[in-house]
Short mmCIF file of C-alpha atoms in Angstrom, two decimals:
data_model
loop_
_atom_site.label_atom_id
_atom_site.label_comp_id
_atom_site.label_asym_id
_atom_site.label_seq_id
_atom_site.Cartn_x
_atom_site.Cartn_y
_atom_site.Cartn_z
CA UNK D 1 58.34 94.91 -48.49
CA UNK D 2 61.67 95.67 -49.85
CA UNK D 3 62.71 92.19 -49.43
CA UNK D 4 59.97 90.83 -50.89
CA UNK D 5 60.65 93.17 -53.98
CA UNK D 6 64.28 91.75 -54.45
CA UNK D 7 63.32 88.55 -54.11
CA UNK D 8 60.32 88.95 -56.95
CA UNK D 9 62.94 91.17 -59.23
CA UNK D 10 65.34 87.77 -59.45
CA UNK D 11 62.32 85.52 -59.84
CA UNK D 12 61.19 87.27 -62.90
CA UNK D 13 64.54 87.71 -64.16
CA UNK D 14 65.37 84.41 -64.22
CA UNK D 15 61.97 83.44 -65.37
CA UNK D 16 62.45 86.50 -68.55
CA UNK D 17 65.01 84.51 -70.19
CA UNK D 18 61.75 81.96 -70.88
CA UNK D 19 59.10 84.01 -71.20
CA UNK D 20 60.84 85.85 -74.05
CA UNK D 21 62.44 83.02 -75.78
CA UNK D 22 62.68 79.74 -76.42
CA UNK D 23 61.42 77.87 -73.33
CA UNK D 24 63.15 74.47 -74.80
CA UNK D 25 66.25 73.80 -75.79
CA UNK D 26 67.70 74.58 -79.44
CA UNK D 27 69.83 72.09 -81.62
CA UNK D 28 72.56 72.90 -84.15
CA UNK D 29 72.25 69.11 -84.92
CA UNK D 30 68.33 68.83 -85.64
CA UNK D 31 69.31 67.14 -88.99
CA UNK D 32 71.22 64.48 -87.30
CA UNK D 33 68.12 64.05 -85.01
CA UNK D 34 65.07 65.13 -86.22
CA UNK D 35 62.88 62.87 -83.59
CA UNK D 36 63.79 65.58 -81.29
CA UNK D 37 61.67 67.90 -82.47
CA UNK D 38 59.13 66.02 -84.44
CA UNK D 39 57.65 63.22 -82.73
CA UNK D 40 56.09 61.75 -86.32
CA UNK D 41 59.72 60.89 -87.42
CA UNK D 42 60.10 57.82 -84.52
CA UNK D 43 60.25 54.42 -86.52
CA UNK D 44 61.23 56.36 -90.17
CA UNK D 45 64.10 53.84 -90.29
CA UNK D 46 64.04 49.98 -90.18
CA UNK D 47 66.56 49.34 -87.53
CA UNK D 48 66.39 50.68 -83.05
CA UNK D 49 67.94 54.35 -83.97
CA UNK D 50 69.59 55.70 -81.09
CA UNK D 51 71.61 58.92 -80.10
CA UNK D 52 73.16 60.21 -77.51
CA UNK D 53 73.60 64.13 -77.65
CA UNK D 54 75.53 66.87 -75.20
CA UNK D 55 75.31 70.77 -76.03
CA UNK D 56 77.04 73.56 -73.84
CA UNK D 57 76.11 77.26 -75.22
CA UNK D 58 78.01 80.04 -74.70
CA UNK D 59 80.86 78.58 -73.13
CA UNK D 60 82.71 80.69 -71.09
CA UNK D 61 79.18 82.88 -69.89
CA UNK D 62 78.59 81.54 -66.62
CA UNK D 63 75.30 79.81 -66.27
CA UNK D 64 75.13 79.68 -69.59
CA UNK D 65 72.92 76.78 -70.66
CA UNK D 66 73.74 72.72 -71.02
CA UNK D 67 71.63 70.32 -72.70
CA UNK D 68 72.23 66.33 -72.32
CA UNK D 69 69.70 64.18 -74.55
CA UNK D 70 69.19 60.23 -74.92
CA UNK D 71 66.54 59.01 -77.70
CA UNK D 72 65.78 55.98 -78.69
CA UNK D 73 62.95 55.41 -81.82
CA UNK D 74 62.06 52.20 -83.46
CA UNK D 75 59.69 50.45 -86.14
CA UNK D 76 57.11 47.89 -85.21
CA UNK D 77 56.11 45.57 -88.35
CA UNK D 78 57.57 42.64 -89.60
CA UNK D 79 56.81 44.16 -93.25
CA UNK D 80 58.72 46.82 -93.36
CA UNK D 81 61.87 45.84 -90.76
CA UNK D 82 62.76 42.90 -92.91
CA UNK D 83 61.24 44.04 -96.02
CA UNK D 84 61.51 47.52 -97.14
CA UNK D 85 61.89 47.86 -100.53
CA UNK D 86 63.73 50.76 -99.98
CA UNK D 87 66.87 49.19 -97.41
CA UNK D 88 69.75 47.32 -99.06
CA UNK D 89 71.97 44.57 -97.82
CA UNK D 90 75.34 45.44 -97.27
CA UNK D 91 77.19 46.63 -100.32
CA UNK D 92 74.24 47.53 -102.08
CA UNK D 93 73.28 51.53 -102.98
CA UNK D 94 74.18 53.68 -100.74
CA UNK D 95 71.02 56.22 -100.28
CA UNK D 96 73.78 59.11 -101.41
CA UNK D 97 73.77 57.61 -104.35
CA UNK D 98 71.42 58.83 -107.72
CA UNK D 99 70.57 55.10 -108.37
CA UNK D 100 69.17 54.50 -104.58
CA UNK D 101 66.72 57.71 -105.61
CA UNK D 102 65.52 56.14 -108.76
CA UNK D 103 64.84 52.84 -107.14
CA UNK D 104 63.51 54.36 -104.08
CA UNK D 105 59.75 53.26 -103.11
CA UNK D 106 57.54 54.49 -99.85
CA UNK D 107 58.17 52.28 -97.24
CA UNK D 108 55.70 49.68 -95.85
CA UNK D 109 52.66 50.89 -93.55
CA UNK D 110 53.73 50.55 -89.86
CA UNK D 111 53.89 51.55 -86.38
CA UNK D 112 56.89 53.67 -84.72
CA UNK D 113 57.76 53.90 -81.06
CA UNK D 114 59.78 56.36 -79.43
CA UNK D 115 61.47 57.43 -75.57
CA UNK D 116 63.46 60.45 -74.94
CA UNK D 117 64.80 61.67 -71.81
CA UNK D 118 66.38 65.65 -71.89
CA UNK D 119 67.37 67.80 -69.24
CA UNK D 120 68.42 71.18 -69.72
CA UNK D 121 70.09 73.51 -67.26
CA UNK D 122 70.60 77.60 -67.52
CA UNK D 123 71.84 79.52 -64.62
CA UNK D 124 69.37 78.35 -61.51
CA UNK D 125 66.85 77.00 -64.01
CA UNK D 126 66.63 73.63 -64.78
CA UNK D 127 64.06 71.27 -66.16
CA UNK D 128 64.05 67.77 -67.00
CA UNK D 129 61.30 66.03 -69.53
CA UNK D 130 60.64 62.80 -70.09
CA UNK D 131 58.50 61.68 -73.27
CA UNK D 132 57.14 58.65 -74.95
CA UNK D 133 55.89 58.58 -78.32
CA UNK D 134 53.58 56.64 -81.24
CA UNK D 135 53.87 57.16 -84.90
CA UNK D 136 52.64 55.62 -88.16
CA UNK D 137 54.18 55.37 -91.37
CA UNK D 138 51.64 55.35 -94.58
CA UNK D 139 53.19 55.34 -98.11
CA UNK D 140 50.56 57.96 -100.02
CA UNK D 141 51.67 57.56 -103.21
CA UNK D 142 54.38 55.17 -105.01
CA UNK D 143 57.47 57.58 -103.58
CA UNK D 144 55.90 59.77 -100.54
CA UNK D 145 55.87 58.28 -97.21
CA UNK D 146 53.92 60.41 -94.38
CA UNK D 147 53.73 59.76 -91.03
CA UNK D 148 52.02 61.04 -88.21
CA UNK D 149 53.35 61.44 -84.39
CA UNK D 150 51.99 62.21 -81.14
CA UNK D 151 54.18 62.58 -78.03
CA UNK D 152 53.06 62.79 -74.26
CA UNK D 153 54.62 62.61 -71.09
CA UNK D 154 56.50 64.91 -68.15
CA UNK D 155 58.42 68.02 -67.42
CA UNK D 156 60.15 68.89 -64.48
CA UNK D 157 60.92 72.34 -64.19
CA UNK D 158 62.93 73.57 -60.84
CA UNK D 159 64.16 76.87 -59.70
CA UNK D 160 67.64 76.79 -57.64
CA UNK D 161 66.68 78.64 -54.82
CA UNK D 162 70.42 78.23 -53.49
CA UNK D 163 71.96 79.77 -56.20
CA UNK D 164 70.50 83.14 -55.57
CA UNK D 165 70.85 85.61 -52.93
CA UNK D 166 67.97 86.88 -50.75
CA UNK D 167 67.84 89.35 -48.29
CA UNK D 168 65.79 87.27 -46.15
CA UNK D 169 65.96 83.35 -46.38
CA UNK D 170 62.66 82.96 -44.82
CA UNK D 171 60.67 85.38 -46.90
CA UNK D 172 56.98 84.41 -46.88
CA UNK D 173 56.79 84.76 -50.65
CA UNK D 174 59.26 80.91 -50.59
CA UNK D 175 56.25 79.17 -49.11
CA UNK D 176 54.00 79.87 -52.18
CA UNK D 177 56.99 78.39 -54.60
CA UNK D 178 55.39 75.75 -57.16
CA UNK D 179 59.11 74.60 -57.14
CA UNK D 180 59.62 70.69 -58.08
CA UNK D 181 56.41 69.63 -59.43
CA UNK D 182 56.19 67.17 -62.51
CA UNK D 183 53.55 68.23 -65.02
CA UNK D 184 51.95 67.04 -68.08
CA UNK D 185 53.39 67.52 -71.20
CA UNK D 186 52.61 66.51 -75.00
CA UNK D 187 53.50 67.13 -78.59
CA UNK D 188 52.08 66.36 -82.06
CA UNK D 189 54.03 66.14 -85.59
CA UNK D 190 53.81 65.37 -89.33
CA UNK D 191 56.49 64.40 -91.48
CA UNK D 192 56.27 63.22 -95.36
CA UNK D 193 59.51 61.83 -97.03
CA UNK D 194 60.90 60.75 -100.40
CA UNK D 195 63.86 59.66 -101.49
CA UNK D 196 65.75 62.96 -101.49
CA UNK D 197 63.35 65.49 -99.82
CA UNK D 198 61.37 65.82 -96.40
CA UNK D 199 58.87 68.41 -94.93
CA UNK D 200 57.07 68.32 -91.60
CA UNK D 201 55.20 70.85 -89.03
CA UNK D 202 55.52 70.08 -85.08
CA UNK D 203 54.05 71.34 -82.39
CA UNK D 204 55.56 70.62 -78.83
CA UNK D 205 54.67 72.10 -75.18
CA UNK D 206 50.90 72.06 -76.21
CA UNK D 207 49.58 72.20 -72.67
CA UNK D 208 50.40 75.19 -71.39
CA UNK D 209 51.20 74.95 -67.54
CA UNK D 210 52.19 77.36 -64.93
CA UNK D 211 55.84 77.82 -63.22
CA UNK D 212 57.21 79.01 -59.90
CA UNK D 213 55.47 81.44 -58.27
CA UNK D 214 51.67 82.73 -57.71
CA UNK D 215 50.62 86.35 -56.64
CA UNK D 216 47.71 86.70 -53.76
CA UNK D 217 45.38 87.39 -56.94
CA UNK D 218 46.08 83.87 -57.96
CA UNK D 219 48.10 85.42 -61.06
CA UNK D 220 51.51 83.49 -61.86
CA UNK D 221 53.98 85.43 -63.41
CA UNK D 222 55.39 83.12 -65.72
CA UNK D 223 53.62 80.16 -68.15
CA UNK D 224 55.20 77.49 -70.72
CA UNK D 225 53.97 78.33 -73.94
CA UNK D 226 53.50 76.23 -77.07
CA UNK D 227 56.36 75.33 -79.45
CA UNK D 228 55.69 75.19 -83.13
CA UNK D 229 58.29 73.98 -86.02
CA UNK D 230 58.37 73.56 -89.64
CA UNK D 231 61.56 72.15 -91.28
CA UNK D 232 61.90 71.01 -94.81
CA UNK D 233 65.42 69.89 -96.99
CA UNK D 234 65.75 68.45 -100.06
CA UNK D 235 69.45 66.53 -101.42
CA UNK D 236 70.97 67.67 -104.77
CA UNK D 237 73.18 65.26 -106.61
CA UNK D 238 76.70 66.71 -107.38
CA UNK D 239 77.81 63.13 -108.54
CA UNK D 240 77.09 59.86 -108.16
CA UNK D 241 78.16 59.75 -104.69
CA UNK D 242 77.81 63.06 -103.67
CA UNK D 243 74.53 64.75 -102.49
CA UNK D 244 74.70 68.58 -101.34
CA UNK D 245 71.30 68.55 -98.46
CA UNK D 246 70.23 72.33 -97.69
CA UNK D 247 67.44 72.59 -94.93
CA UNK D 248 65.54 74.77 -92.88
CA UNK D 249 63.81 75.10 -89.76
CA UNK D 250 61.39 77.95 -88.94
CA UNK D 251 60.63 78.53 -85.15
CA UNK D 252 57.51 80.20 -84.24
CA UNK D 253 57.25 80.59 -80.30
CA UNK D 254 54.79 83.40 -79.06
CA UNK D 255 55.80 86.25 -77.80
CA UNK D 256 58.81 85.96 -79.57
CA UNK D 257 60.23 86.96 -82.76
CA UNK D 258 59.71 84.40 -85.66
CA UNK D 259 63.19 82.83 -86.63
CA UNK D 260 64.84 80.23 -87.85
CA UNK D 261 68.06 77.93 -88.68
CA UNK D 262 69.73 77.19 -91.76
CA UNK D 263 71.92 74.40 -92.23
CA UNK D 264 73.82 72.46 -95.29
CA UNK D 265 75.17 68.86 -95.45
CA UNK D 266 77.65 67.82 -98.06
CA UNK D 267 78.21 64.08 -97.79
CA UNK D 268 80.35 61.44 -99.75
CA UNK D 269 78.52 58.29 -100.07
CA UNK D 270 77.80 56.68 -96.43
CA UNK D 271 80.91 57.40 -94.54
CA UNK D 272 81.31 61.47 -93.44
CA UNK D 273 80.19 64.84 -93.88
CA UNK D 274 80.34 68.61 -93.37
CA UNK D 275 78.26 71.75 -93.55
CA UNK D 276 77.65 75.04 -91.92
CA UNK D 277 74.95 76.34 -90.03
CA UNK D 278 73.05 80.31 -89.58
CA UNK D 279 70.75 80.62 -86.29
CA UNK D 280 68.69 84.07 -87.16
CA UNK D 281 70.15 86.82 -85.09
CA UNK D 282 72.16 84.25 -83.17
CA UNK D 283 75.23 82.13 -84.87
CA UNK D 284 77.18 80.86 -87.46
CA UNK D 285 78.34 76.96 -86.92
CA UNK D 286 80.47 74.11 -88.64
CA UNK D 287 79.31 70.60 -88.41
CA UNK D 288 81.45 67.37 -89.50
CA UNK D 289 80.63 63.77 -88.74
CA UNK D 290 81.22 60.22 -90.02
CA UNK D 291 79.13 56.79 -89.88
CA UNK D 292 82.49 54.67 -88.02
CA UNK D 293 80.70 51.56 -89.22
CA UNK D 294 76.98 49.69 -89.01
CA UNK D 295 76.38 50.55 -85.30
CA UNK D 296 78.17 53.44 -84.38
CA UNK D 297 78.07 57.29 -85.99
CA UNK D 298 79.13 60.76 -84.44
CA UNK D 299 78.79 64.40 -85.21
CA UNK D 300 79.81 67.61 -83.91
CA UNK D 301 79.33 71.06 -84.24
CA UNK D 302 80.51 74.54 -83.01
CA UNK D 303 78.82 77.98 -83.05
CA UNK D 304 80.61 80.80 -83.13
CA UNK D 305 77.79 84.05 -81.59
CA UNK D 306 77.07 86.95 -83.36
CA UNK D 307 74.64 88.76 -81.34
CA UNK D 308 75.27 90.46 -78.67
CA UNK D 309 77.08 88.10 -76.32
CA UNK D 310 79.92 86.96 -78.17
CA UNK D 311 81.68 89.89 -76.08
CA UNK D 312 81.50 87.24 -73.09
CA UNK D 313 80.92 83.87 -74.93
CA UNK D 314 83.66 81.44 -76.55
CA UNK D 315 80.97 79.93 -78.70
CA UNK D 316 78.75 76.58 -78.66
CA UNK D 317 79.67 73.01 -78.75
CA UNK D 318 77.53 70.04 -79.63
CA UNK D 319 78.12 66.35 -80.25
CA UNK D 320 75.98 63.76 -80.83
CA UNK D 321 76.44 59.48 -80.95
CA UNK D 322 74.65 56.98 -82.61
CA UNK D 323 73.83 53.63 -82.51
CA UNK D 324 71.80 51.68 -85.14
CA UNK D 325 70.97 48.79 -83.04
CA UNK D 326 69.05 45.62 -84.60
CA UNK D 327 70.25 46.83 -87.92
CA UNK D 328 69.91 43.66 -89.82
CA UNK D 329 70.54 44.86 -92.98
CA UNK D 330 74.13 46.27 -91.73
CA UNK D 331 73.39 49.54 -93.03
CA UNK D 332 75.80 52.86 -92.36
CA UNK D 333 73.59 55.50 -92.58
CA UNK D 334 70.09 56.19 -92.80
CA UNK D 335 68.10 55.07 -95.60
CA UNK D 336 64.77 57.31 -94.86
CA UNK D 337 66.50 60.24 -92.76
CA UNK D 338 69.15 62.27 -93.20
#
């Protein structure tokens, strides 16, 4: 009985640090990739948008968590890829600019497709999910765009059994281990857009499944709960080629605490940028990146902890590359994201 008792106490502790938080991963970045979390935003721009994106948190904590990323979202209509009204050949307005805003017009109904691939490793927990996605774009009015997004796909979620110690290898309790199972997943967004603002509500994880383990009762001691995000910004104007881009994202993830991130973007026309970041109860980050040229941009960002494990953690680290691939109009930054 005793052994059986160890073995359930490291079970549930392992499977605490998701019941009581967030069960996926979180993104210092989400303004360089908002796809990730709202599956509406997949063809917003008229060119194959893709980014590559690495995060380790809490360095120096071991088992601390990883996160490695690949998305990949694109348009489908001939009406808006090679004729939004709002996409400039090269050396036209850059979209920092206040003359892009005042000539800006809602894009072209059409279709958006989307692929994203994440895995995500903490300690002996790690899960891999694989999603594809369908959006449409609808210009409501002469400015506002708003699209709609639904997501659906897999998740992989494995417990290490190696990397922990039992008292008895061949416990009885192992055999009842729902351990490497792929299950359904699926998630639904919003997302209306402008010229220099954006608002949208997301909702990922939205069918609840079970994980690991099962009592005789038929119990299980530990379930993925839904996800739910709202994030707005809006861009200020400093100067003609100078936009200041404040945004939020609230996080509301039963039975957790409501929080949220903070970020701001300063940027200088279509070539780099910096800002800061606050996490609620979490961390304070720095973010810089630069668009190199038509096809290739990167961004990075570090978080320094304030709660209470920055007694044992050197911070967080996060970069992200993208491509803008079929990007006929040789663009160097995003005309209807940010």
């Amino acid at each position: 009985m005793l052994k059986r008792t160890l073995f359930f106490t490291g079970v549930i502790l392992c499977m605490g640090i998701f019941a009581y938080a967030q069960q996926k991963p979180q993104y210092t970045q989400y303004i360089f990739n908002n796809y990730l979390l709202n599956p509406a935003v997949a063809g917003i721009e008229n060119y194959t948008d893709v980014k590559l994106g690495y995060r380790s948190q809490w360095t120096g904590l071991q088992g601390a968590p990883t996160t490695a990323y690949f998305t990949v979202n694109a348009p489908l209509g001939s009406d808006f890829t090679r004729g939004d009204a709002a996409s400039f050949p090269s050396g036209g307005d850059s979209p920092y600019s206040r003359l892009y805003t005042s000539e800006y017009r809602a894009a072209e109904p059409h279709h958006g497709i989307g692929f994203s691939l994440i895995t995500d490793k903490a300690g002996p927990i790690d899960q891999t999910n694989i999603m594809a996605t369908y959006a449409y774009h609808l210009g409501i009015t002469e400015k506002l765009n708003l699209a709609v997004g639904v997501s659906a796909g897999a998740n992989h979620l494995h417990l290490n059994t190696s990397e922990l110690t039992f008292e008895n290898p061949d416990d009885p309790v192992l055999r009842n281990l729902e351990n490497n199972k792929w299950k359904p997943d699926a998630a639904i967004g919003i997302w209306a857009y402008s010229s220099n603002y954006f608002f949208g509500i997301s909702a990922q994880q939205i069918l609840p499944q079970n994980q690991y383990i099962s009592t005789n009762n038929g119990q299980n001691l530990s379930k993925t709960v839904p996800h739910y995000f709202a994030t707005a910004g809006y861009k200020f104007y400093l100067s003609d080629d100078v936009s200041f881009l404040p945004s939020a994202l609230i996080k509301f993830i039963q039975p957790a605490p409501t929080t949220f991130d903070i970020n701001a973007k300063l940027s200088f026309r279509d070539r780099f940028w910096f800002g800061g970041s606050y996490r609620k109860d979490d961390s304070f980050g720095i973010l810089a990146g630069f668009n190199l040229n038509s096809l290739i941009n990167v961004s990075y960002s570090y978080d320094a902890t304030t709660s209470a494990l920055r007694t044992v953690s050197n911070g967080s680290h996060e970069i992200v590359i993208g491509l803008m691939l079929n990007n006929i109009y040789k663009l160097t930054s995003p005309q209807h994201g940010w």
